[in-house]
Short mmCIF file of C-alpha atoms and ligand atoms in Angstrom, two decimals:
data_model
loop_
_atom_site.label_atom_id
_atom_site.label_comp_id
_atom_site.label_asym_id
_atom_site.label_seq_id
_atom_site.Cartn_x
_atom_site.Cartn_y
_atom_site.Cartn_z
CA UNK F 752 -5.49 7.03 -4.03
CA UNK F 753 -6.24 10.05 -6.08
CA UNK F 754 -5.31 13.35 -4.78
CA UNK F 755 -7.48 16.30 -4.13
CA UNK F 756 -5.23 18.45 -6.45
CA UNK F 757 -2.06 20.60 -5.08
CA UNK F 758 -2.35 23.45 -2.58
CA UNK F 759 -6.06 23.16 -1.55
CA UNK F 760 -6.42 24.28 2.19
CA UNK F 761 -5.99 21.87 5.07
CA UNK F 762 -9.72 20.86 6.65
CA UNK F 763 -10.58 23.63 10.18
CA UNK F 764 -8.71 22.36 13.06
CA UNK F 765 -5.78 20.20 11.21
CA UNK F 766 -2.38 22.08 10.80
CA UNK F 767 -0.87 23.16 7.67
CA UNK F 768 0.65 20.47 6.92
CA UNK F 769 -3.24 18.56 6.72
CA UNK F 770 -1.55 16.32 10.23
CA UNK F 771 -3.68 16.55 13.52
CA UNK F 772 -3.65 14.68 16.51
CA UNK F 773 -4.58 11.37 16.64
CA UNK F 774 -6.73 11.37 19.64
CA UNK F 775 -5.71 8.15 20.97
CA UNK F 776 -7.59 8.60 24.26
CA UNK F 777 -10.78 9.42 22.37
CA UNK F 778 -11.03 5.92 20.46
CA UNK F 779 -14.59 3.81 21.97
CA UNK F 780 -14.19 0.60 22.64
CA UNK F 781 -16.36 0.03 19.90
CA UNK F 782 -13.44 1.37 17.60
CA UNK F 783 -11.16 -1.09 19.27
CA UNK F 784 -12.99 -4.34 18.85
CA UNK F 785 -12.78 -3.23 14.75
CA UNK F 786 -9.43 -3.14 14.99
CA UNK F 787 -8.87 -6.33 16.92
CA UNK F 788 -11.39 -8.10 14.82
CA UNK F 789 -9.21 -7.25 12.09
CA UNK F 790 -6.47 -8.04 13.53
CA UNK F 791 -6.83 -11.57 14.33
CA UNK F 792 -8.15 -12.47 11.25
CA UNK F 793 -5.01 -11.22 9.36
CA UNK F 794 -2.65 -12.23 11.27
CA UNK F 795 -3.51 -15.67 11.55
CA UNK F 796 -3.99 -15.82 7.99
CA UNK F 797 -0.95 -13.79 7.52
CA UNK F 798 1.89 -16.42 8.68
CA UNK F 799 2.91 -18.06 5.15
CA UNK F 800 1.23 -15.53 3.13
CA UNK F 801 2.84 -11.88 4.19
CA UNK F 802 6.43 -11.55 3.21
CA UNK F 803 9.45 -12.39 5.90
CA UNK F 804 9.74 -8.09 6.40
CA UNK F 805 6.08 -7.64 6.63
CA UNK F 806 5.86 -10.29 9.98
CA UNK F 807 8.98 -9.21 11.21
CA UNK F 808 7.71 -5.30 11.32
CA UNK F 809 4.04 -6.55 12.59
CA UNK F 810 6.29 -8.23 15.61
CA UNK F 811 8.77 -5.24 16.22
CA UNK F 812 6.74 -3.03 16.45
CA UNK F 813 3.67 -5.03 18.95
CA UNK F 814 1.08 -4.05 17.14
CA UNK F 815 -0.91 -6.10 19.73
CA UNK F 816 -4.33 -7.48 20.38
CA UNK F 817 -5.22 -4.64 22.92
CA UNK F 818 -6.76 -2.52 20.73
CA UNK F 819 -5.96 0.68 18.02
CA UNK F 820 -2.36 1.26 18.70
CA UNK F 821 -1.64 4.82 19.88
CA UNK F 822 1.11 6.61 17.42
CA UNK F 823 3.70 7.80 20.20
CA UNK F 824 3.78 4.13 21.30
CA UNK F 825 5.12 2.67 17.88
CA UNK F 826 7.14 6.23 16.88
CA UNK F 827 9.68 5.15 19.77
CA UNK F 828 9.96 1.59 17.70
CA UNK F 829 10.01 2.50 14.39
CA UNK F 830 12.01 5.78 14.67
CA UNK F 831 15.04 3.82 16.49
CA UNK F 832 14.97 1.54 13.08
CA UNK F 833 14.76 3.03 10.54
CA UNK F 834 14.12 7.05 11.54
CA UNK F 835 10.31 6.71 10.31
CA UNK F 836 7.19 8.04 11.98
CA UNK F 837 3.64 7.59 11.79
CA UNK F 838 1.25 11.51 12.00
CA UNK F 839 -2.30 11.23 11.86
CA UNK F 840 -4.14 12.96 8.91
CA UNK F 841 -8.02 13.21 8.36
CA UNK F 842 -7.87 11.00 5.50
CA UNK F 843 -6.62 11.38 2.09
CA UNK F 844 -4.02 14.26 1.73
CA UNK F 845 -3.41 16.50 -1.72
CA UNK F 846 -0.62 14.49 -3.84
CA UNK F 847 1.97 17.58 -2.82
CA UNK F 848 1.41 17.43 0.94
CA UNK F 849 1.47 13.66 0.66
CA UNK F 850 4.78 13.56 -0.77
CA UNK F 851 5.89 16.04 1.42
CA UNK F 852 5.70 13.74 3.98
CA UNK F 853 6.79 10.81 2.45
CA UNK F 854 10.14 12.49 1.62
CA UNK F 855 10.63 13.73 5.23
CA UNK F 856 10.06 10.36 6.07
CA UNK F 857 6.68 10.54 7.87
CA UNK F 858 3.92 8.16 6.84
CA UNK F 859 0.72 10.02 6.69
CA UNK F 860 -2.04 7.86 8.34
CA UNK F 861 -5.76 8.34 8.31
CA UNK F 862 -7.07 8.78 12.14
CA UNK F 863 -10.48 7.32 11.98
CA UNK F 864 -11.40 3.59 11.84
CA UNK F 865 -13.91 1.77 9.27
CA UNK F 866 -17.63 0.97 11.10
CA UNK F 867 -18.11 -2.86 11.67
CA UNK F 868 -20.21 -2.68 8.77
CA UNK F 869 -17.53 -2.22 6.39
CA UNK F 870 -14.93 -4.92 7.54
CA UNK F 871 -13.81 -5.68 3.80
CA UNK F 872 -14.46 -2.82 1.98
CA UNK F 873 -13.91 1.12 2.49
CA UNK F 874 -12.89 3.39 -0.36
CA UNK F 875 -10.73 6.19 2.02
CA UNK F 876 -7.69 4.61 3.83
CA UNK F 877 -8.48 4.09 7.49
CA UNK F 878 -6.05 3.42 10.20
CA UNK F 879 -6.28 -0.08 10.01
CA UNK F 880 -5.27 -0.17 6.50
CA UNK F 881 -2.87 2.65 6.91
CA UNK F 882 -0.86 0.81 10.14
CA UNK F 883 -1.54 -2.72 9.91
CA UNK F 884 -0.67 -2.57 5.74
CA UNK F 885 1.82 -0.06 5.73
CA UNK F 886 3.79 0.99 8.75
CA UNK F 887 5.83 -2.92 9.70
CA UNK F 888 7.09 -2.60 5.94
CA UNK F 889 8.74 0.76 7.05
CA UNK F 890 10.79 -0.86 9.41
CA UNK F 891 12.81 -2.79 7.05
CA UNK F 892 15.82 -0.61 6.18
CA UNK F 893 16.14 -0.97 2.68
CA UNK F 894 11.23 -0.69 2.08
CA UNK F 895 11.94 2.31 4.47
CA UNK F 896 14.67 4.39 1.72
CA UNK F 897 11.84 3.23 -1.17
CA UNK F 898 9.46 5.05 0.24
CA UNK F 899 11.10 8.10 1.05
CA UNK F 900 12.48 7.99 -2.76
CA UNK F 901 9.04 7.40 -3.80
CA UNK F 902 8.21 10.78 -1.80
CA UNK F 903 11.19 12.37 -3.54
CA UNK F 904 10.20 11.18 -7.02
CA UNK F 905 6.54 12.39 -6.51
CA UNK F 906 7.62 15.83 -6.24
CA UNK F 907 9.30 15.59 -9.61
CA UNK F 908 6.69 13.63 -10.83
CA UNK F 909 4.37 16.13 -10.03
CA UNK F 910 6.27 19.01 -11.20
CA UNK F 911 7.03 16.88 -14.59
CA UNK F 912 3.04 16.32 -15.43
CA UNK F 913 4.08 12.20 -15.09
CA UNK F 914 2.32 11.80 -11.58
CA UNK F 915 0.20 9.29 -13.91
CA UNK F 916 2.79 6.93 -14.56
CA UNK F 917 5.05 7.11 -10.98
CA UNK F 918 0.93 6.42 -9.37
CA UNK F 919 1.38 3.07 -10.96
CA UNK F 920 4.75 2.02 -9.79
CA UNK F 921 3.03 3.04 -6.10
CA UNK F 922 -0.30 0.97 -6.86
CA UNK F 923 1.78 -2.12 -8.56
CA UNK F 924 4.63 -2.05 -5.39
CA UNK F 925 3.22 -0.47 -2.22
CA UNK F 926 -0.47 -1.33 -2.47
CA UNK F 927 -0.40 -4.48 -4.44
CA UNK F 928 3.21 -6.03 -4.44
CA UNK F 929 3.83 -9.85 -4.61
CA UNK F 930 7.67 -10.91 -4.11
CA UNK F 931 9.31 -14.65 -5.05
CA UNK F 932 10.89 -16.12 -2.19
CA UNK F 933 12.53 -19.20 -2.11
CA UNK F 934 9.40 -20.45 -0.26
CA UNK F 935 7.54 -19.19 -2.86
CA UNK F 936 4.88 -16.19 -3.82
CA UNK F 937 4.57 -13.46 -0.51
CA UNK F 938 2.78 -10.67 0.24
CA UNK F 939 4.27 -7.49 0.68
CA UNK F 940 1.71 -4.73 -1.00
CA UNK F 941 -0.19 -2.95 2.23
CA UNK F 942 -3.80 -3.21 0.11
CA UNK F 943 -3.37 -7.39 0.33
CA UNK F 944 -2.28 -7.50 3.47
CA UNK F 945 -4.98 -5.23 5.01
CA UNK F 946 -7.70 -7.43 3.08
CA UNK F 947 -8.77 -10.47 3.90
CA UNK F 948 -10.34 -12.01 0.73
CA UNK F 949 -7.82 -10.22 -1.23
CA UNK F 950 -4.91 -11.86 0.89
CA UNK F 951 -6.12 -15.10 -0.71
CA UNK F 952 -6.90 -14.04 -3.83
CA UNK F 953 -3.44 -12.59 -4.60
CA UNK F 954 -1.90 -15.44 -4.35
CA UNK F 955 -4.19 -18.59 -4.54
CA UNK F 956 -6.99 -17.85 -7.10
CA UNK F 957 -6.46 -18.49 -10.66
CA UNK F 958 -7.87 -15.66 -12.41
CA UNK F 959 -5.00 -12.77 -12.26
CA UNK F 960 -2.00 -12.60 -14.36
CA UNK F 961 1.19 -12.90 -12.18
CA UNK F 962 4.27 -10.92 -13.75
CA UNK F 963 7.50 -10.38 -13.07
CA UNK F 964 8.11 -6.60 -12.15
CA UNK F 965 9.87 -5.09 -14.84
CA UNK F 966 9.65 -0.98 -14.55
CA UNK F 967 8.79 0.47 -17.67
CA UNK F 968 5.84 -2.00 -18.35
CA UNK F 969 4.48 -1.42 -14.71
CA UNK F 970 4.28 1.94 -15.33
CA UNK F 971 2.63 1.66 -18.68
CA UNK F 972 -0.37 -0.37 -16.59
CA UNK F 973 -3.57 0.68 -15.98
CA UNK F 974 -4.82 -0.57 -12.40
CA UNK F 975 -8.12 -0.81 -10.95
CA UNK F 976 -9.75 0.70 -7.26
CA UNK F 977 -13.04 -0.95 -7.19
CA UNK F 978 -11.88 -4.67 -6.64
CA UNK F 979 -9.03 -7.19 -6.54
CA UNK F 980 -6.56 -6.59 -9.05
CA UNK F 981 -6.26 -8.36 -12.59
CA UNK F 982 -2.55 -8.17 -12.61
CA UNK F 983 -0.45 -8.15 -9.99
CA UNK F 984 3.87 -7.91 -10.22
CA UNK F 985 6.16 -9.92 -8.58
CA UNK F 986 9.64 -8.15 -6.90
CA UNK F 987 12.31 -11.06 -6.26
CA UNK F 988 13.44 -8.79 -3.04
CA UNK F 989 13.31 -5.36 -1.54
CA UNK F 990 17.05 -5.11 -2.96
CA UNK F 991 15.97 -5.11 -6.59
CA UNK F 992 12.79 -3.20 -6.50
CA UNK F 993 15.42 -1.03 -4.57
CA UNK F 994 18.14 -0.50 -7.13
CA UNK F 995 15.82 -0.51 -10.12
CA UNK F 996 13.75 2.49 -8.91
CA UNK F 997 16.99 4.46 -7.77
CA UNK F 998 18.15 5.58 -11.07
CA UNK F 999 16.97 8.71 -12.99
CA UNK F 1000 13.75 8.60 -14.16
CA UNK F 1001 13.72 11.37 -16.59
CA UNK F 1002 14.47 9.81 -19.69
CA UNK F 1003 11.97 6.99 -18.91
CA UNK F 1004 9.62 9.68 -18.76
CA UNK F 1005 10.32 10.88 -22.30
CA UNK F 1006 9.62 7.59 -23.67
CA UNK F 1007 6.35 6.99 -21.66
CA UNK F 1008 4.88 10.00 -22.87
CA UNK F 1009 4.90 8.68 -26.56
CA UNK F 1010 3.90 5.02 -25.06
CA UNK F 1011 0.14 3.51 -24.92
CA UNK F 1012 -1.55 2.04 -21.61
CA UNK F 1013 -1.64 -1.20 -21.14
CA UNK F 1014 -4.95 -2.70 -20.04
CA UNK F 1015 -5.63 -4.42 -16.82
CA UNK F 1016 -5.47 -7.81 -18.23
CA UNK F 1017 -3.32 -7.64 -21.34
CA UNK F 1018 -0.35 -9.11 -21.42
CA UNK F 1019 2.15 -8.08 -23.90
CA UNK F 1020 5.46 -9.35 -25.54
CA UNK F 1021 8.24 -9.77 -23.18
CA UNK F 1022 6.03 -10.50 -19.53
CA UNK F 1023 8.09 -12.83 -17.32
CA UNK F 1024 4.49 -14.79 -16.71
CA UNK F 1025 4.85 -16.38 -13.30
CA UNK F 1026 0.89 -17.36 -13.59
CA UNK F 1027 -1.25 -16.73 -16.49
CA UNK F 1028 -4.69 -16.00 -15.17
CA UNK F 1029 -7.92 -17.12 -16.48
CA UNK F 1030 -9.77 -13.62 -15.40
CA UNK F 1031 -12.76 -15.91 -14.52
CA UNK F 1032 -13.03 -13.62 -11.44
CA UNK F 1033 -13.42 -10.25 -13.12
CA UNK F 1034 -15.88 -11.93 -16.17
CA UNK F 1035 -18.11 -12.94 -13.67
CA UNK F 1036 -18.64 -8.98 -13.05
CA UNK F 1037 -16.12 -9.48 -9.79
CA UNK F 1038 -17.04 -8.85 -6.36
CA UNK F 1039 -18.85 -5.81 -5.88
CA UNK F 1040 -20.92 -6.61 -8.48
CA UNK F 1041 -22.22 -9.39 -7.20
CA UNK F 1042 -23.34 -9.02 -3.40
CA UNK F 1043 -21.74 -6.87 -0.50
CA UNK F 1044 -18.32 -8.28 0.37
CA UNK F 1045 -19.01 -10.50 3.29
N1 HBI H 857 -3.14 10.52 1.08
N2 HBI H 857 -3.53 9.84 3.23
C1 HBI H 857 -3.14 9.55 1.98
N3 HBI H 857 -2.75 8.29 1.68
C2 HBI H 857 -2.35 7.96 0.41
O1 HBI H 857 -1.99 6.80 0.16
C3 HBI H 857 -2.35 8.97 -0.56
C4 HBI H 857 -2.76 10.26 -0.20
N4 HBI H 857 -2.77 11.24 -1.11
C5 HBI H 857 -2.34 11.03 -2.46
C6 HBI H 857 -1.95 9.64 -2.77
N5 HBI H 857 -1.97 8.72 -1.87
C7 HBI H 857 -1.61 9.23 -4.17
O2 HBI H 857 -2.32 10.05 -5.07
C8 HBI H 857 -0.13 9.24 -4.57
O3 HBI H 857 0.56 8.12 -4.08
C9 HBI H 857 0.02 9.21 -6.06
FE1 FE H 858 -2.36 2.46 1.15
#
């Protein structure tokens, strides 16, 4: 998630814009089995879990069993919905370039696919976390104008020195996003749904804090990269996160700067708690510091 910094060069061979060709016919079969592997187990842990958009998307646009889907294949899908398209990029993008695309609506996705060795855990996006977690939200109309305000918003972000705070609001919705449905907690942040132990964790274990999204404190929140999340905020719909993030945020940004962070597992006057976590997780010294993710 963090940038490499604005205006660095694009890696030999990709184009200026840090996209390159995805390659499709150059995937081994090895590469495909990863991808199948992971997608079986997610999606039939998925149904229940994942958000009505999220399974709708995953279903419109066939991201099948056959293997690493190629990009031209799901552009003809997802550009009749909602005018969105996938381009392959080497991996992590500078915040500028990122944005760039975002705003142009174009979802920058990394090429390459994790090693069966690291089925849980990678630290660079791959194209299994990239597709699978991100691309069916895009084709829900209202996710899909988000994002390309998100892309909007970076720019000023960027140009505003608050690229701090708008990261959150990215990490809190995007990546990590739980919504209230009538049939209860869902799934709609692209970092759950590509993980499996996380996918349960988000919304079964007891030890994170479960808060209603409210803006100002998400953005005040510090967020971790290195293992589930302490805190995670809950949307009621698409609509709201929607019309909440739409307005102005300039004079929001004058009143962060003279606000303080707020820790990963504080909570602080005025949380809607929807579950008040133990933390018993992240005292135990979490995940990766206890054995390999398995
Ligand atoms: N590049 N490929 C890629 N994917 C990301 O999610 C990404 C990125 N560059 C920058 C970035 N994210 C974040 O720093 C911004 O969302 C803040
Ligand atoms: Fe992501």
């Amino acid at each position: 998630m963090s940038g490499e910094g604005i205006s660095s060069a694009p890696p030999p061979g990709a184009n200026q814009d840090w996209t390159i060709d995805q390659g499709w016919e150059a995937y081994s079969q090895a590469d495909h089995d990863v991808w199948i592997t992971l997608y079986e187990r997610q999606t039939q842990m998925l149904n229940g879990r994942a958000c009505d958009e999220f399974l709708r998307g995953l279903d419109a646009l066939d991201l099948h069993r056959a293997g690493i889907p190629d990009f031209k294949r799901i552009n003809e899908e997802l550009q009749r919905l909602t005018g969105w398209s996938v381009v392959a990029v080497p991996g992590l993008v500078p915040d500028d370039v990122f944005f760039d695309h975002l705003a142009n609506r174009r979802f920058p996705a990394g090429q390459f696919i994790r090693t069966p060795h690291e089925l849980d855990y990678l630290q660079e996006p791959d194209i299994f976390h990239d597709v699978f977690g991100h691309v069916p939200m895009l084709t829900d109309p209202t996710f899909a104008d988000y994002m390309q305000a998100y892309g909007e918003g970076g720019r000023r972000a960027l140009g505003l020195g608050r690229l701090a705070n708008l990261a959150r609001l990215y990490w809190y919705t995007v990546e990590f996003g739980l919504m209230n449905t009538p049939e209860g907690l869902r799934i709609y942040g692209a970092g759950i749904v590509s993980s499996r132990a996380e996918s349960i964790f988000a919304l079964d274990d007891p030890s994170p804090n479960r808060i209603g999204f409210e803006l100002e404190r998400v953005m005040r929140t510090l967020y971790r990269i290195d293992d589930f999340q302490q805190v995670y905020f809950v949307i009621d719909s698409i609509q709201t996160l929607q019309e909440v993030t739409l307005r102005d945020f300039g004079a929001l940004y004058e009143r962060l700067s003279g606000a303080s962070d707020i820790g990963v597992a504080e909570i602080v006057p005025g949380d809607a708690m929807i579950t008040r976590g133990t933390q018993a997780y992240a005292r135990a010294g979490g995940r990766l510091a206890r054995a390999p993710a398995g």
